[in-house]
CSV table of C-alpha atoms in Angstrom, one decimal:
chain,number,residue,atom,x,y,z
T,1,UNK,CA,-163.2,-53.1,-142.2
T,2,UNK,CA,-166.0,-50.8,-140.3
T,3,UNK,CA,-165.6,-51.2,-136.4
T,4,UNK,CA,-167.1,-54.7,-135.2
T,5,UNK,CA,-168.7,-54.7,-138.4
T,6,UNK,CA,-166.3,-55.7,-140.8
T,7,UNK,CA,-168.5,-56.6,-143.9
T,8,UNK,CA,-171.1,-54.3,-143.7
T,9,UNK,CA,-169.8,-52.6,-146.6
T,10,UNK,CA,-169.8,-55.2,-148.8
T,11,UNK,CA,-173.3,-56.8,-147.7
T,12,UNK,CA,-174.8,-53.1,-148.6
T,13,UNK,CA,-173.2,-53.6,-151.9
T,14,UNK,CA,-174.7,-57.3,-152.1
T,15,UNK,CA,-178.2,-55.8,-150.9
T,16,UNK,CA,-178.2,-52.9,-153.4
T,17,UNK,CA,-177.5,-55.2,-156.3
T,18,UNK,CA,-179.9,-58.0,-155.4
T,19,UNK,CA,-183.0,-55.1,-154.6
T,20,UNK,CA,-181.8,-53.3,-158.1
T,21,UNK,CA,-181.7,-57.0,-160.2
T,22,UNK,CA,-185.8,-58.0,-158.4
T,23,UNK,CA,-186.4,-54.2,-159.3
T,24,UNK,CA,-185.3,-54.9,-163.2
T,25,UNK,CA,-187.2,-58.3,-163.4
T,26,UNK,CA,-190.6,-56.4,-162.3
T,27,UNK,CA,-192.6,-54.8,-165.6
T,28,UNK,CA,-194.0,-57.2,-167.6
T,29,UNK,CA,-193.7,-59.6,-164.8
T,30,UNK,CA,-195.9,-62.5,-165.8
T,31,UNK,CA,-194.6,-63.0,-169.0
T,32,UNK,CA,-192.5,-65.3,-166.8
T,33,UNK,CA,-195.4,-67.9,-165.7
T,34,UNK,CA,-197.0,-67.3,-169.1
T,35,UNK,CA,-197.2,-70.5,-171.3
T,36,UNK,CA,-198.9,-69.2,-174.2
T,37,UNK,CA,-196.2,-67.6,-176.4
T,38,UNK,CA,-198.6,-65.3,-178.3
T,39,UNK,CA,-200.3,-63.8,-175.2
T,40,UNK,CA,-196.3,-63.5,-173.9
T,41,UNK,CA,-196.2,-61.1,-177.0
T,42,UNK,CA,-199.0,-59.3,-176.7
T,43,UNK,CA,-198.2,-58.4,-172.8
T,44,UNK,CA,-194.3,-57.8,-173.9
T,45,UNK,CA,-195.9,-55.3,-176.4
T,46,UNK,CA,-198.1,-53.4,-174.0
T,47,UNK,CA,-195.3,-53.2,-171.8
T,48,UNK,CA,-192.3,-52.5,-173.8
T,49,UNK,CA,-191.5,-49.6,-172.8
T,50,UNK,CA,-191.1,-51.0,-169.2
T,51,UNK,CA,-189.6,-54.3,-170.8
T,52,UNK,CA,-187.0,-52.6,-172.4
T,53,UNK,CA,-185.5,-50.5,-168.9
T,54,UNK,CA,-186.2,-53.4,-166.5
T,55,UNK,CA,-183.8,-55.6,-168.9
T,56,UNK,CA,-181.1,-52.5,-168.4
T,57,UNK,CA,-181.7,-52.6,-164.6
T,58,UNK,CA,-181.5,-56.1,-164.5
T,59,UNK,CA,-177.9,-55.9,-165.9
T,60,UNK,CA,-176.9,-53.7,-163.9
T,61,UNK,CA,-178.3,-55.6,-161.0
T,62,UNK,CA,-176.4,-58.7,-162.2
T,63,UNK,CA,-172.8,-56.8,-162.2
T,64,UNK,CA,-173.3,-55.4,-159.1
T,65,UNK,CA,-173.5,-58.6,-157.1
T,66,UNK,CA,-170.0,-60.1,-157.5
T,67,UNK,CA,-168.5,-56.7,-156.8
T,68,UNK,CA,-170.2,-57.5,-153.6
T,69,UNK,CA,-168.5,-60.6,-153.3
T,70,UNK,CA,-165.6,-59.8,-154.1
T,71,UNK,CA,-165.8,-56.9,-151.5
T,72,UNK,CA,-166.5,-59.6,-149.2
T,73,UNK,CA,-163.6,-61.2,-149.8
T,74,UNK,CA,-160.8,-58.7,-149.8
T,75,UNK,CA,-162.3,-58.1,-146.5
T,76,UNK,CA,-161.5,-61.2,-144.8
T,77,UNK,CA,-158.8,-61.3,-143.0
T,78,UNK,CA,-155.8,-63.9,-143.7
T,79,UNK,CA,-155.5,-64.8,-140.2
T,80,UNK,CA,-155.0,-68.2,-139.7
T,81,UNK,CA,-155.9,-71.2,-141.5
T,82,UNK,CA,-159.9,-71.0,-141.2
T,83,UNK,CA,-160.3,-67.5,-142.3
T,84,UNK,CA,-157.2,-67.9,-145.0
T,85,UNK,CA,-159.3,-70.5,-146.3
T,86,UNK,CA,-162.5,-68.8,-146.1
T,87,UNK,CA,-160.7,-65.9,-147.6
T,88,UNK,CA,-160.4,-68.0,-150.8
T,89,UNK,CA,-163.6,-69.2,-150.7
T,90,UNK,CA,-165.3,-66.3,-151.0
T,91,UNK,CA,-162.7,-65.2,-153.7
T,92,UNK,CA,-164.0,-68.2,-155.8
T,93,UNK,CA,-167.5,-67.7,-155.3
T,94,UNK,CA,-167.0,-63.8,-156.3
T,95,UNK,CA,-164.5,-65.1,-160.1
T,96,UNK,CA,-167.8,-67.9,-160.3
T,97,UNK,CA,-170.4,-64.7,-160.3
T,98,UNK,CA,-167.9,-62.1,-162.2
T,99,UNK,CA,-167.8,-65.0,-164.8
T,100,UNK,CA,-171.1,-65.5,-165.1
T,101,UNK,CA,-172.1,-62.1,-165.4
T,102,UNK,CA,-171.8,-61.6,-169.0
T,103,UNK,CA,-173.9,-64.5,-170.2
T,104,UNK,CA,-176.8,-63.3,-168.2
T,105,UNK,CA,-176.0,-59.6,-168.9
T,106,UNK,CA,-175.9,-61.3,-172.8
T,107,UNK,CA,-178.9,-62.6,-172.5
T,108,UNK,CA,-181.2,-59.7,-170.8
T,109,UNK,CA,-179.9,-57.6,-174.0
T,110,UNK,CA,-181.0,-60.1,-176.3
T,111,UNK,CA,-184.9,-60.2,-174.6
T,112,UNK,CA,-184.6,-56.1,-174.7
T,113,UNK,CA,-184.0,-56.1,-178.4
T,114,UNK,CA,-185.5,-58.9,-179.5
T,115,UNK,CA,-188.9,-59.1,-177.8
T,116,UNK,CA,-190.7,-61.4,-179.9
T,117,UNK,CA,-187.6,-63.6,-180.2
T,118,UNK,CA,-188.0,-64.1,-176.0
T,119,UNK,CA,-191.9,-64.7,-176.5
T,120,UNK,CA,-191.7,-67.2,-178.9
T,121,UNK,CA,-188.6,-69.0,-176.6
T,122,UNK,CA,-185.9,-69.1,-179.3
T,123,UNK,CA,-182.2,-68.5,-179.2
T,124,UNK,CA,-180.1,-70.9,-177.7
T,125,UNK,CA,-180.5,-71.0,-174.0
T,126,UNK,CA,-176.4,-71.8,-173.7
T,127,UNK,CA,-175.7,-68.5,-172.3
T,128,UNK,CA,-178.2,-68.9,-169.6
T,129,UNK,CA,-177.5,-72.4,-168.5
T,130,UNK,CA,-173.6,-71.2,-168.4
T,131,UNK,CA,-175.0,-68.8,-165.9
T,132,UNK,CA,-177.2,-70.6,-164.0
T,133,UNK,CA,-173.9,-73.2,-163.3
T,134,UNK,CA,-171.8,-70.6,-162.5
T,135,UNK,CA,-174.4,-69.5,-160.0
T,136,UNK,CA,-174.4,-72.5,-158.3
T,137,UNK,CA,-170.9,-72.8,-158.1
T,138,UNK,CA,-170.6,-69.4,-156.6
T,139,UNK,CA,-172.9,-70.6,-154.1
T,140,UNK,CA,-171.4,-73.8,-153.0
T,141,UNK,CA,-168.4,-71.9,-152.5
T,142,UNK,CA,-169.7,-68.8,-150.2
T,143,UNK,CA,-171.4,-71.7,-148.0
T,144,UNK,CA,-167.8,-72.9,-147.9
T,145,UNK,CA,-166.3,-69.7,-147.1
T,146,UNK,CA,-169.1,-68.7,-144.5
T,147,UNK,CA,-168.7,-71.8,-142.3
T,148,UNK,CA,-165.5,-71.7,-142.2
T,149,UNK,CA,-165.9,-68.1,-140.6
T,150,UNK,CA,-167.3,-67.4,-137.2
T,151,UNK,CA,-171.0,-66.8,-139.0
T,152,UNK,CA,-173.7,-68.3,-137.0
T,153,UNK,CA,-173.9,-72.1,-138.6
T,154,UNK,CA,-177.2,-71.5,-140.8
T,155,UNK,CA,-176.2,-68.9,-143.2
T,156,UNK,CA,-173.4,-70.9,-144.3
T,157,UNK,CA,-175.6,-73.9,-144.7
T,158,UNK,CA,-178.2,-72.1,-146.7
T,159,UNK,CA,-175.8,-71.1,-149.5
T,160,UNK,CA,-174.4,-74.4,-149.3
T,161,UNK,CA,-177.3,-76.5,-149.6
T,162,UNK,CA,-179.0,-74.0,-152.2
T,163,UNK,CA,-176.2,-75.2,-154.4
T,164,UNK,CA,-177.4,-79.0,-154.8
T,165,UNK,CA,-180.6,-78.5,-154.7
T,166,UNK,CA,-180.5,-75.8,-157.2
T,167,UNK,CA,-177.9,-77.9,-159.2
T,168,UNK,CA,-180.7,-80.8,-159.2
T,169,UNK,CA,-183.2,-78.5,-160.5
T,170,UNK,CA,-181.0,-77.3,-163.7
T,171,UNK,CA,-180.4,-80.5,-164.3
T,172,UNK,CA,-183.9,-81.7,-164.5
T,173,UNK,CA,-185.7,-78.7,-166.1
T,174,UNK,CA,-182.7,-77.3,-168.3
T,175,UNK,CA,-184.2,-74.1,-166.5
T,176,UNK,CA,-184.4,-72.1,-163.3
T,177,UNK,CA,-185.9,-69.0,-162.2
T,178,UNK,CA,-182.6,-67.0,-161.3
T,179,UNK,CA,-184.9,-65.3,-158.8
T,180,UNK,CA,-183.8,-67.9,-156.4
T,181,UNK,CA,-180.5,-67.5,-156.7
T,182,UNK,CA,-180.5,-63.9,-155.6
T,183,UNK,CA,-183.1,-64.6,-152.8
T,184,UNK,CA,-179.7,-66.7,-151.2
T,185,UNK,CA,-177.4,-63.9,-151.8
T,186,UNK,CA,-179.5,-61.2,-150.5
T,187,UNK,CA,-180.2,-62.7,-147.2
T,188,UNK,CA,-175.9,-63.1,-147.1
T,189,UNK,CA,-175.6,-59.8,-147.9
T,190,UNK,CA,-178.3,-58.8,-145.1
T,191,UNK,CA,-176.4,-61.2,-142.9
T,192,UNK,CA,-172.9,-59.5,-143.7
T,193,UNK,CA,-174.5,-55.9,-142.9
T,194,UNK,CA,-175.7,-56.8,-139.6
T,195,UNK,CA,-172.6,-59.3,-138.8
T,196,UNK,CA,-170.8,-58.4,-135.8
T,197,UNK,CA,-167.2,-59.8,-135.5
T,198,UNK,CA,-166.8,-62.0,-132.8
T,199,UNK,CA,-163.5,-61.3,-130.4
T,200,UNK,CA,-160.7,-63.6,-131.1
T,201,UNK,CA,-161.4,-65.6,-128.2
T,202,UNK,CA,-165.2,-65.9,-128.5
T,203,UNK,CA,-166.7,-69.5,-129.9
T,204,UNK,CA,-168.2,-69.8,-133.7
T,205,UNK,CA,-171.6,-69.0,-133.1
T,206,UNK,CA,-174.0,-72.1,-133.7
């Protein structure tokens, strides 16, 4: 813990990852909205270079997340039943990132190395929909953790209304941009930076 800020630590962690993983996804950019699978390969091959590191920083964006999480956490005090069970919410969200991890960290490799392979859409998209679930598990389970925590009420409901909605989308597409995923989990890891702890005594915050 850090003073009256007990999770700042971990939120910088959550921060750090989240700016390095929208810092990876940046060359090459509009490959991502680009339907035509040729002009994906020609813009893939004027930017390989820059393809090629972003897919690295992506990775190591992606990794650095959970260990947010987790940070989060082992930070959480078991004191009492609220924050015992927020303690292992948070501990599931972080094992549903951790595990999710590889099949995304899998799957930036394989666009790296394989360039025309990600134009032309083939490979089995298994990895990244085992992911993308895992995802929304983790995020289900942080809103879980953060209300039952004395958080003000609307961060917790964000992550935990991301995870339906997000869930519905996967479903219905079979895709989602991951983007939005980390959009969640920055603003909790901004949230957990700035999050004063509230005196024993003092009322969750609404």
């Amino acid at each position: 813990m850090s003073g009256n800020h007990p999770y700042r630590r971990a939120g910088s962690v959550i921060v750090a990852g989240t700016a390095v993983w929208f810092v990876g996804i940046s060359p090459v950019s509009r490959v991502y909205i680009t339907p035509d699978d040729a002009e994906r390969l020609r813009m893939l091959q004027a930017g390989q270079r820059g393809w090629i590191t972003g897919q690295h920083i992506t990775a190591a964006g992606t990794v650095a997340v959970p260990v947010g999480f987790a940070a989060f956490a082992r930070a959480i005090p078991a004191l009492g039943a609220p924050r015992t069970r927020a303690k292992k919410w948070a501990y599931a969200a972080a094992a549903a990132l951790l595990a999710g991890a590889p099949f995304f960290v899998s799957s930036v490799a394989r666009r790296a190395s394989d360039i025309e392979g990600f134009a032309y859409r083939r490979g089995s998209s298994a990895p990244f929909l085992a992911y993308s679930g895992l995802h929304i598990v983790a995020l289900a389970a942080l809103g879980g953790s953060l209300l039952s925590l004395p958080a003000k009420r609307w961060i917790g409901v964000t992550a935990a209304a991301a995870a339906p909605i997000y869930g519905a989308v996967l479903l219905a597409k079979k895709d989602i941009p991951p983007l939005f995923f980390y959009l969640v989990e920055g603003t909790v890891g901004a949230y957990l930076m700035a999050w004063e702890e509230p005196a024993p005594d003092k009322p969750m915050a609404a």
